Amino acid sequence: MKKTLITALTLLASVTFAQHKADFHQWAATPPMGWNSWDCFGPTVTESEVKANTDYMSKNLKQFGWEYVVVDIRWYVSNDKAHGYNQTDPQYNIDEYGRLLPAENRFPSAKGGKGFKPLADYIHSKGLKFGIHIMRGVPIVAVERGLPIKGTKVTAKDIYSPADQCSWLRDMYTIVPDKVGSQEYYNSIFELYASWGLDFVKVDDLSSPIYFEKEVEMIRKAIDRTGRKILLSTSPGETPIDHADHVQKNANMWRTVGDFWDSWEQLKEHFEVFERWNKWRAFGAYPDGDMLPMGRIGIRAERGNPRMSNFTKDEQYTLMTLWSIFKSPLMFGGNFPDNDAFTNALITNTSVLEVLKKSTNNRPLFTKEESAAWVADAPQKGEKFLAVFNKADQKMAVEEKAVWKSGLISRDTPNQSQALDIPLKGAKKLYLVTTNGGDNTDWDHGDWANPVLYNDKNSLSLTELTWKKATAGWGKVRVNQGVSGSDLVVNKNKEKGIGTHANSVIEFDIPEGYTHFKALVGVDNAAAMQNVGATMQFMVFTEDPAGPVVPEKSAISIDLKALGFTGKCQIVDLWSGKKVGVFTGTFSPEINRHGAGMYKIIPVK
């Protein structure tokens, strides 16, 4: 009898654990929606700024499903900075067990060892949920001090390895999974986070370029052990797709791209990316297209200056339409209190958010060079959601027009630069073009070092000449600085010149009498130090490099019969709420260039 009872209890415990382990997908029945501090405040956000966004969300957005408030990177550093990280003399805040704590000068309510609990309590009191960003691994400072791991007889020195250390932020060492104390360290930090009232964790340097499978599993176990419903988001991207099954089974959301900013080229890339990841979406587990760089961003961010999003209104429609039909999590990057009416209308459209939350069988219809369409089933039987996109672009640079072009230059080539010295043949114009090399990744900081016009007698640096126009993939073109605002460094040498970011065109009028142009083109150090991207091509033109102008709007034809609508159907524009009309056979909405339409198709009985 005793043996039977023990067996039954053991079986019950196993079943209970298995059920608990599977429960975490239930915590995200629809794609998570919230705010993250990264796009506007980088690693420097303060408690008052978090509370201001909390208050705004609670008052204006909670009713539409916006609920997570996430404090992003380096909340544990007292003296961090915008446009990068302070890695010279960071002041870490850490407890006796090697667990990082909020910087009290930035989060005053954390004083007295309270950590983030007072802030979490405030957010919870507004009916919202609290999240933080952390880095994979164990803090270097904990290793250096030999701090003990709670509940064990080992220290941080016993569980770390310098192998595969994050290349862009050196706060942490890798945790060796099989060491005694490794799982216990992750247990200890999530035990602390749970005591604060954590509801969401974004773990960085976990999934790209290396997918740390064992650390993902340790984090999963540590979260489950707390008994608290903490959503797990892995970062950065692109997550290696050969680990798609594993991440789907262990996380609620995972990144499909690197950091996404307000660049049309990066937005356009998502059509291909989302098609690749579409089959890996599951209940409670979502491929994540990254944050929404909308509203006012760049206040103290890593990239760019304070600005309303560089996306046009049409591009913002494309962003919200594509994320919704793909069912990507929505994490807003702008400072909510600065929202304008247009931004608020985009993120509170209940009909479009119904697509995000309630659509099923989401899939691309087609992805062409100039257009795309997605379809999904609506909750009402026989009805469908349809998203239509106009991707048509005026080609930024027609290579055949170039008077000089480099080969591909990247962080991985032995020499990250190339010199040029070319005649200008009486030209009146000079265009310096930098492209992303076709890989569409985002760390494409490129430099035109020592750019000089000259003739037999005189020379003139372009740094002394005002350009007519200058565009960059993100941020602003800079003189004698990289686009990130740091020194302009090529091949580890500090240079004078022009820093930009692909895709970029810089236009100059050539003063009379100058007959030649020379420069050194190359990867800026800020890109060379990253773990992804930094592949570029540089070109010089003496005439407008752009291709033919494309129409401002185009009709995009949808075969309704192929969607199963053999008779008449009513089509409703979800963005405007207006009935478009009754259609049979085909539907050909006119879509603005870079814009999108979102529709519901209803069969007419």
XYZ file of C-alpha atoms in Angstrom:
605
model
C 0.000 0.000 0.000
C 2.814 2.354 0.965
C 4.692 1.535 -2.233
C 1.542 2.140 -4.299
C 0.956 5.503 -2.581
C 4.550 6.607 -3.225
C 4.264 5.568 -6.878
C 0.979 7.472 -7.235
C 2.424 10.589 -5.618
C 5.512 10.391 -7.825
C 3.329 10.048 -10.918
C 1.128 12.956 -9.780
C 4.205 15.120 -9.189
C 5.531 14.257 -12.651
C 2.215 15.090 -14.295
C 1.925 18.324 -12.298
C 5.466 19.363 -13.298
C 4.791 18.531 -16.955
C 1.581 20.569 -16.894
C 3.325 23.477 -15.199
C 6.161 23.292 -17.705
C 3.714 23.549 -20.614
C 1.685 26.323 -19.023
C 3.993 29.164 -20.084
C 2.508 29.207 -23.597
C -0.880 29.898 -22.000
C 0.504 33.137 -20.593
C 0.619 34.657 -24.105
C -2.661 33.595 -25.688
C -2.290 36.543 -28.083
C 0.901 38.322 -29.213
C 2.248 40.447 -26.322
C 1.745 44.208 -26.618
C 3.615 46.834 -24.660
C 6.244 49.557 -24.383
C 10.028 49.203 -24.262
C 12.418 51.994 -23.301
C 15.176 51.165 -25.812
C 14.204 53.198 -28.898
C 13.792 56.434 -26.976
C 16.125 56.176 -23.971
C 18.755 53.533 -24.826
C 20.597 52.391 -21.680
C 19.748 55.540 -19.698
C 16.020 55.405 -18.914
C 14.948 56.705 -15.509
C 12.143 55.789 -13.133
C 10.206 58.986 -13.841
C 10.287 58.243 -17.578
C 9.078 54.690 -17.011
C 6.246 55.967 -14.831
C 5.253 58.609 -17.400
C 4.885 55.908 -20.062
C 3.050 53.689 -17.576
C 0.566 56.438 -16.786
C -0.038 57.168 -20.452
C -0.514 53.495 -21.322
C -2.880 52.914 -18.435
C -5.032 55.918 -19.280
C -5.075 55.743 -23.071
C -4.000 52.313 -24.327
C -4.721 49.570 -21.786
C -8.260 49.122 -23.084
C -6.822 48.196 -26.502
C -4.561 45.448 -25.135
C -1.330 47.335 -24.443
C -0.100 45.981 -21.108
C 3.672 45.394 -20.720
C 6.081 48.102 -19.512
C 9.661 46.967 -20.176
C 12.825 48.599 -18.821
C 15.510 47.805 -21.358
C 19.268 47.375 -21.168
C 21.696 48.294 -18.378
C 19.288 49.468 -15.692
C 22.027 48.334 -13.272
C 24.621 50.931 -14.413
C 24.654 54.309 -12.672
C 26.677 56.217 -15.275
C 25.725 54.943 -18.721
C 25.399 57.169 -21.790
C 23.438 57.638 -24.996
C 24.770 56.669 -28.445
C 26.471 53.491 -27.252
C 27.494 52.243 -23.822
C 29.897 53.403 -21.164
C 32.351 50.524 -21.153
C 35.241 52.632 -19.848
C 34.263 53.019 -16.195
C 30.733 51.621 -15.687
C 29.426 51.796 -12.127
C 27.631 48.495 -11.542
C 25.078 47.869 -8.817
C 25.219 44.298 -7.548
C 24.288 42.337 -4.426
C 26.302 39.879 -2.345
C 25.207 36.949 -4.542
C 26.348 38.488 -7.835
C 22.856 39.610 -8.864
C 22.612 42.970 -10.605
C 20.405 45.626 -8.971
C 18.727 48.813 -10.274
C 20.895 51.938 -10.210
C 19.440 53.977 -7.331
C 20.328 57.344 -8.885
C 18.091 56.436 -11.842
C 15.484 54.415 -9.907
C 15.177 56.103 -6.482
C 12.478 53.720 -5.260
C 15.053 50.884 -5.382
C 16.903 52.307 -2.351
C 17.235 50.185 0.736
C 17.563 46.930 -1.171
C 14.011 47.132 -2.527
C 15.106 46.554 -6.117
C 12.410 46.959 -8.732
C 9.559 45.915 -6.432
C 8.255 49.455 -5.783
C 8.290 50.254 -9.504
C 6.630 46.928 -10.338
C 3.996 47.603 -7.679
C 3.315 51.004 -9.237
C 2.918 49.473 -12.702
C 0.677 46.725 -11.321
C -1.466 49.320 -9.554
C -2.218 50.769 -12.979
C -3.451 47.412 -14.224
C -0.292 46.771 -16.277
C 2.607 44.317 -16.231
C 6.322 44.861 -15.580
C 9.305 43.666 -17.615
C 13.091 44.033 -17.752
C 15.954 43.325 -20.133
C 18.936 41.235 -19.013
C 22.100 39.933 -20.638
C 22.881 36.233 -20.877
C 25.517 34.997 -18.428
C 27.109 35.960 -15.138
C 28.447 39.491 -14.433
C 32.194 39.921 -14.932
C 32.306 41.963 -11.745
C 30.809 39.004 -9.821
C 33.563 36.760 -11.183
C 36.291 39.257 -10.385
C 35.046 39.593 -6.795
C 34.469 35.846 -6.375
C 30.914 36.450 -5.165
C 29.052 33.365 -3.884
C 26.085 31.839 -5.685
C 23.072 31.773 -3.414
C 22.274 28.354 -1.970
C 25.592 26.771 -2.989
C 29.179 26.455 -1.805
C 30.588 27.739 -5.116
C 31.266 31.223 -6.453
C 30.882 32.985 -9.769
C 34.482 32.006 -10.532
C 33.404 28.375 -10.674
C 30.714 28.673 -13.335
C 32.040 31.091 -15.956
C 33.950 30.947 -19.226
C 35.319 33.846 -21.312
C 34.469 31.848 -24.456
C 31.751 33.322 -26.711
C 31.579 36.510 -24.680
C 29.250 39.148 -26.119
C 31.268 41.247 -28.575
C 29.248 44.459 -28.277
C 28.712 44.725 -24.504
C 31.243 43.294 -22.097
C 29.239 43.130 -18.880
C 28.939 39.352 -18.691
C 30.789 36.071 -19.068
C 29.299 32.888 -20.482
C 27.849 30.465 -17.929
C 29.080 26.899 -18.428
C 25.864 24.822 -18.302
C 27.208 21.645 -16.690
C 29.048 23.309 -13.810
C 27.761 22.970 -10.264
C 26.171 26.331 -9.510
C 25.270 27.302 -13.089
C 21.595 26.430 -12.881
C 21.558 27.721 -9.319
C 22.793 31.129 -10.478
C 19.938 31.465 -12.963
C 17.578 30.179 -10.270
C 18.814 32.878 -7.903
C 18.319 35.801 -10.282
C 14.826 34.721 -11.306
C 13.944 34.097 -7.673
C 14.906 37.750 -7.095
C 13.006 38.992 -10.158
C 9.902 37.056 -9.127
C 10.058 38.656 -5.663
C 10.033 42.045 -7.403
C 6.876 41.090 -9.320
C 8.357 40.523 -12.772
C 5.984 39.587 -15.621
C 8.279 39.739 -18.684
C 11.978 39.203 -19.338
C 13.924 39.944 -22.514
C 17.220 38.042 -22.508
C 19.869 39.468 -24.838
C 22.941 37.910 -26.475
C 21.057 34.622 -26.226
C 20.058 33.795 -29.773
C 22.319 35.435 -32.396
C 24.809 34.893 -33.905
C 25.106 31.898 -31.553
C 21.987 30.215 -30.221
C 22.851 29.170 -26.660
C 20.542 26.201 -26.364
C 21.660 25.070 -22.902
C 21.354 28.564 -21.448
C 17.861 28.894 -22.961
C 16.956 25.693 -21.129
C 18.473 26.891 -17.852
C 16.498 30.137 -18.104
C 13.317 28.202 -18.874
C 13.849 26.002 -15.790
C 14.608 28.995 -13.597
C 11.440 30.815 -14.663
C 9.284 27.706 -14.200
C 10.794 27.170 -10.755
C 9.507 30.565 -9.543
C 5.881 29.633 -10.180
C 5.350 33.143 -11.544
C 3.977 33.858 -15.013
C 7.036 35.520 -16.559
C 7.009 35.766 -20.362
C 10.356 34.926 -21.999
C 11.583 36.940 -24.993
C 14.908 35.977 -26.603
C 17.170 38.449 -28.357
C 18.794 39.478 -30.664
C 18.057 38.199 -34.169
C 17.955 36.687 -36.577
C 17.527 33.580 -34.439
C 19.162 30.728 -36.415
C 16.197 29.038 -38.060
C 17.618 25.560 -37.459
C 16.834 26.227 -33.777
C 13.242 27.307 -34.509
C 11.682 24.206 -32.966
C 13.725 24.565 -29.782
C 13.009 28.257 -29.234
C 9.319 27.739 -29.967
C 9.175 25.129 -27.209
C 11.059 27.245 -24.657
C 10.164 30.911 -25.236
C 7.099 33.071 -25.824
C 8.766 35.243 -28.467
C 12.068 35.354 -30.331
C 13.702 37.840 -32.650
C 13.662 37.343 -36.414
C 15.930 40.320 -37.242
C 18.629 42.442 -35.648
C 17.748 45.813 -34.130
C 15.004 47.367 -36.247
C 14.954 51.121 -36.734
C 12.964 53.627 -38.792
C 14.455 52.680 -42.160
C 12.325 51.647 -45.151
C 14.999 49.190 -46.302
C 14.822 47.391 -42.968
C 11.032 47.413 -43.030
C 10.969 46.025 -46.567
C 13.271 43.193 -45.481
C 10.543 41.880 -43.161
C 8.422 40.576 -46.035
C 11.018 37.939 -46.791
C 11.843 37.365 -43.111
C 8.208 36.892 -42.052
C 7.554 34.496 -44.900
C 10.541 32.438 -43.731
C 9.332 32.328 -40.113
C 5.596 32.034 -40.694
C 5.337 28.278 -40.149
C 7.033 28.513 -36.744
C 4.306 30.552 -35.058
C 2.372 28.576 -32.451
C -0.066 29.279 -29.647
C 1.826 31.332 -27.049
C 5.022 31.358 -29.152
C 5.636 34.143 -31.645
C 8.403 35.084 -34.094
C 9.199 38.690 -33.170
C 9.803 41.337 -35.843
C 11.289 43.581 -33.117
C 10.066 46.842 -31.695
C 7.951 49.485 -33.406
C 10.186 52.548 -33.977
C 7.206 54.880 -34.040
C 6.279 58.087 -32.277
C 9.065 60.166 -30.740
C 12.277 58.141 -30.581
C 16.012 58.812 -30.286
C 15.708 60.985 -27.165
C 18.825 59.384 -25.657
C 18.976 56.341 -27.898
C 21.789 54.365 -29.428
C 20.860 55.567 -32.906
C 20.005 58.973 -34.209
C 18.882 62.175 -32.564
C 15.510 63.054 -30.974
C 12.901 62.782 -33.714
C 9.451 61.673 -34.648
C 9.841 58.417 -36.557
C 11.520 58.781 -39.951
C 8.882 56.448 -41.372
C 6.368 58.189 -43.618
C 2.694 57.774 -42.777
C 2.334 55.203 -45.538
C 5.318 53.258 -44.199
C 3.783 53.262 -40.725
C 0.590 51.801 -42.175
C 2.756 49.094 -43.761
C 4.492 48.433 -40.448
C 1.307 48.036 -38.409
C -0.479 46.077 -41.147
C 2.376 43.610 -41.667
C 3.037 43.061 -37.944
C -0.688 42.483 -37.352
C -1.306 40.028 -40.204
C 1.876 38.136 -39.238
C 0.869 38.211 -35.544
C 4.185 39.593 -34.351
C 4.374 40.936 -30.789
C 3.894 44.714 -30.680
C 6.455 46.495 -28.506
C 6.211 50.254 -29.002
C 9.534 52.111 -29.010
C 8.498 55.759 -28.818
C 7.888 57.922 -25.770
C 4.128 57.575 -25.290
C 3.521 61.041 -23.762
C 4.848 62.590 -26.994
C 2.452 60.667 -29.256
C 0.542 62.617 -31.866
C -3.004 61.856 -32.994
C -1.819 59.937 -36.071
C 0.373 57.573 -34.030
C -2.379 56.946 -31.499
C -4.874 56.192 -34.270
C -2.499 53.575 -35.700
C -2.002 51.696 -32.446
C -5.610 51.828 -31.210
C -7.486 50.697 -34.314
C -9.645 47.917 -32.879
C -10.397 46.332 -36.266
C -6.702 45.988 -37.118
C -5.867 44.767 -33.614
C -8.559 42.112 -34.075
C -6.408 40.737 -36.911
C -3.436 40.568 -34.546
C -5.376 38.869 -31.761
C -8.013 36.723 -33.457
C -6.890 35.807 -36.970
C -5.828 32.251 -37.795
C -4.178 30.410 -40.688
C -2.100 33.518 -41.476
C -0.027 33.166 -44.628
C 1.477 35.103 -47.537
C -0.425 35.039 -50.826
C 2.531 36.357 -52.810
C 5.736 38.319 -52.336
C 6.863 40.091 -55.498
C 9.465 42.754 -56.174
C 6.922 45.589 -56.117
C 3.975 44.166 -54.185
C 2.907 41.618 -51.595
C -0.266 40.271 -50.012
C -1.145 38.208 -46.938
C -4.387 36.502 -45.983
C -5.816 35.025 -42.780
C -9.055 33.523 -41.561
C -11.364 35.805 -39.562
C -13.240 34.543 -36.474
C -16.534 34.591 -38.379
C -16.918 31.484 -40.541
C -16.273 32.101 -44.228
C -14.730 35.566 -43.718
C -11.099 36.441 -44.306
C -8.644 39.221 -43.558
C -6.552 40.527 -46.455
C -3.435 42.726 -46.304
C -2.116 44.300 -49.514
C 1.246 46.105 -49.818
C 2.878 48.374 -52.401
C 6.648 47.853 -52.121
C 7.569 49.682 -55.332
C 10.769 51.701 -55.062
C 12.686 54.159 -57.114
C 16.086 52.524 -57.356
C 18.465 54.579 -55.249
C 21.499 53.966 -57.456
C 21.811 52.415 -60.906
C 25.263 50.836 -60.832
C 25.772 51.227 -64.577
C 25.881 55.014 -64.091
C 28.749 54.845 -61.567
C 32.169 56.208 -62.518
C 33.722 54.093 -59.760
C 32.564 51.316 -57.460
C 34.222 49.224 -54.817
C 33.831 45.532 -54.305
C 31.932 44.359 -51.235
C 33.678 45.563 -48.090
C 32.773 44.047 -44.734
C 33.917 43.470 -41.172
C 35.002 39.983 -42.275
C 37.319 41.037 -45.120
C 41.052 41.170 -44.284
C 41.173 44.846 -45.246
C 38.045 46.737 -44.252
C 38.731 49.592 -46.668
C 39.555 50.461 -50.266
C 41.278 53.524 -51.749
C 40.077 55.377 -54.828
C 41.625 58.077 -57.008
C 39.618 58.925 -60.125
C 39.319 61.650 -62.772
C 36.083 63.643 -62.857
C 36.177 64.573 -66.573
C 34.692 68.061 -66.267
C 31.817 66.949 -64.047
C 29.741 69.518 -62.150
C 28.231 67.075 -59.639
C 29.590 64.472 -57.250
C 27.428 61.801 -55.570
C 28.874 59.538 -52.884
C 26.729 56.421 -52.573
C 26.899 53.691 -49.924
C 24.679 50.612 -50.240
C 24.091 47.768 -47.805
C 25.743 45.220 -50.056
C 22.503 43.322 -50.524
C 22.426 41.648 -47.098
C 19.890 44.084 -45.553
C 21.490 43.890 -42.112
C 21.609 47.016 -40.036
C 25.180 47.611 -38.829
C 26.293 49.271 -42.057
C 28.246 52.278 -40.782
C 30.414 53.383 -43.712
C 33.054 56.111 -43.890
C 34.419 58.300 -46.656
C 37.813 59.012 -45.081
C 39.983 61.902 -46.303
C 37.711 62.733 -49.271
C 39.551 65.301 -51.403
C 38.919 67.125 -54.688
C 42.108 68.219 -56.399
C 43.838 69.436 -59.577
C 47.459 70.063 -60.513
C 47.726 73.006 -58.111
C 45.054 72.879 -55.418
C 43.093 70.483 -53.201
C 39.852 70.819 -51.270
C 38.560 68.440 -48.579
C 34.874 67.606 -48.821
C 34.733 68.128 -45.047
C 35.125 71.855 -45.817
C 32.423 71.857 -48.483
C 28.699 71.976 -47.666
C 26.771 69.190 -49.361
C 23.613 69.941 -51.332
C 21.760 66.951 -49.843
C 22.639 63.953 -47.684
C 20.564 60.929 -46.737
C 21.405 57.906 -44.608
C 19.704 54.619 -43.786
C 19.276 55.929 -40.263
C 20.656 58.848 -38.329
C 22.356 61.827 -39.933
C 25.433 62.013 -42.111
C 28.268 63.483 -40.004
C 31.519 65.314 -40.650
C 34.638 63.944 -38.903
C 32.501 61.485 -36.932
C 30.988 58.098 -37.534
C 27.221 58.134 -37.933
C 26.894 56.918 -34.326
C 28.595 60.102 -33.109
C 31.900 58.462 -32.175
C 35.274 59.167 -33.763
C 35.526 58.244 -37.414
C 37.784 55.168 -37.309
C 38.715 52.952 -40.276
C 41.094 49.993 -39.892
C 41.640 51.147 -36.293
C 42.966 54.507 -37.518
C 41.232 57.758 -36.565
C 40.479 59.720 -39.738
C 38.864 62.921 -40.952
C 36.015 62.529 -43.357
C 32.293 61.793 -43.640
C 30.448 59.130 -41.653
C 27.194 57.672 -42.925
C 25.006 54.579 -42.835
C 23.858 52.523 -45.806
C 21.783 53.114 -47.778
C 23.103 56.619 -48.327
C 23.512 59.311 -51.003
C 25.590 62.464 -50.408
C 25.403 65.091 -53.143
C 27.966 67.867 -53.777
C 28.404 70.617 -56.337
C 31.996 70.464 -57.610
C 33.698 73.880 -57.498
C 35.102 74.936 -60.860
C 38.570 73.753 -61.753
C 38.804 70.503 -59.769
C 39.526 67.517 -61.972
C 40.087 64.527 -59.655
C 38.661 62.909 -56.526
C 40.317 60.611 -54.013
C 39.259 59.026 -50.732
C 39.516 55.949 -48.561
C 36.199 54.124 -48.141
C 35.633 51.560 -45.417
C 33.772 50.041 -42.513
C 33.490 52.322 -39.510
C 34.844 50.869 -36.270
C 31.384 51.032 -34.643
C 30.182 48.502 -37.233
C 33.373 46.428 -37.282
C 32.943 45.763 -33.538
C 29.450 44.299 -33.967
C 28.525 40.647 -34.356
C 26.357 41.069 -37.461
C 26.169 43.225 -40.559
C 28.769 45.721 -41.779
C 28.721 44.657 -45.426
C 28.738 47.579 -47.847
C 29.515 48.729 -51.352
C 30.692 52.259 -52.143
C 30.111 54.022 -55.484
C 30.891 57.415 -57.013
C 28.604 59.107 -59.555
C 28.849 62.364 -61.479
C 25.143 62.341 -62.433
C 21.985 61.641 -60.442
C 22.351 57.960 -59.517
C 18.630 57.268 -59.079
C 16.555 55.102 -61.378
C 13.196 56.001 -62.980
C 10.500 57.498 -60.756
C 7.750 55.018 -59.770
C 4.015 55.897 -59.556
C 2.710 57.331 -56.295
C 0.054 54.593 -56.157
C -0.665 51.350 -57.978
C -3.576 48.940 -58.332
C -2.687 45.507 -56.944
C -4.896 42.705 -58.185
C -6.184 39.996 -55.822
C -7.855 36.850 -57.182
C -10.877 36.393 -54.919
C -11.732 33.016 -56.401
C -8.334 31.708 -55.367
C -9.286 32.688 -51.807
C -12.473 30.663 -52.013
C -14.915 33.485 -52.835
C -16.746 32.228 -55.926
C -19.646 34.665 -55.706
C -20.184 38.231 -54.569
C -18.384 39.485 -51.485
C -18.448 42.666 -49.432
C -15.061 44.227 -48.720
C -14.495 46.515 -45.724
C -11.436 48.737 -45.255
C -10.326 47.999 -41.661
C -8.167 51.098 -41.325
C -10.977 53.502 -42.208
C -13.930 51.300 -41.208
C -15.627 52.079 -44.538
C -17.238 49.616 -46.917
C -15.246 49.551 -50.146
C -17.957 47.800 -52.164
C -19.187 44.470 -53.485
C -16.793 42.551 -55.727
C -16.821 39.373 -57.792
C -13.757 37.551 -59.139
C -11.058 40.145 -58.464
C -10.328 43.011 -56.116
C -7.728 45.589 -57.164
C -7.230 48.255 -54.482
C -5.031 51.233 -55.270
C -2.256 51.314 -52.683
C 0.121 54.220 -52.076
C 3.821 53.620 -52.673
C 5.334 52.102 -49.483
C 1.774 51.857 -48.159
C -0.671 49.117 -47.240
C -4.343 48.277 -47.050
C -6.052 45.969 -44.544
C -9.434 44.528 -45.446
C -12.114 42.097 -44.310
C -13.763 39.996 -47.028
C -17.331 38.925 -46.268
C -19.273 36.588 -48.590
C -22.635 37.994 -49.686
C -25.353 35.401 -49.172
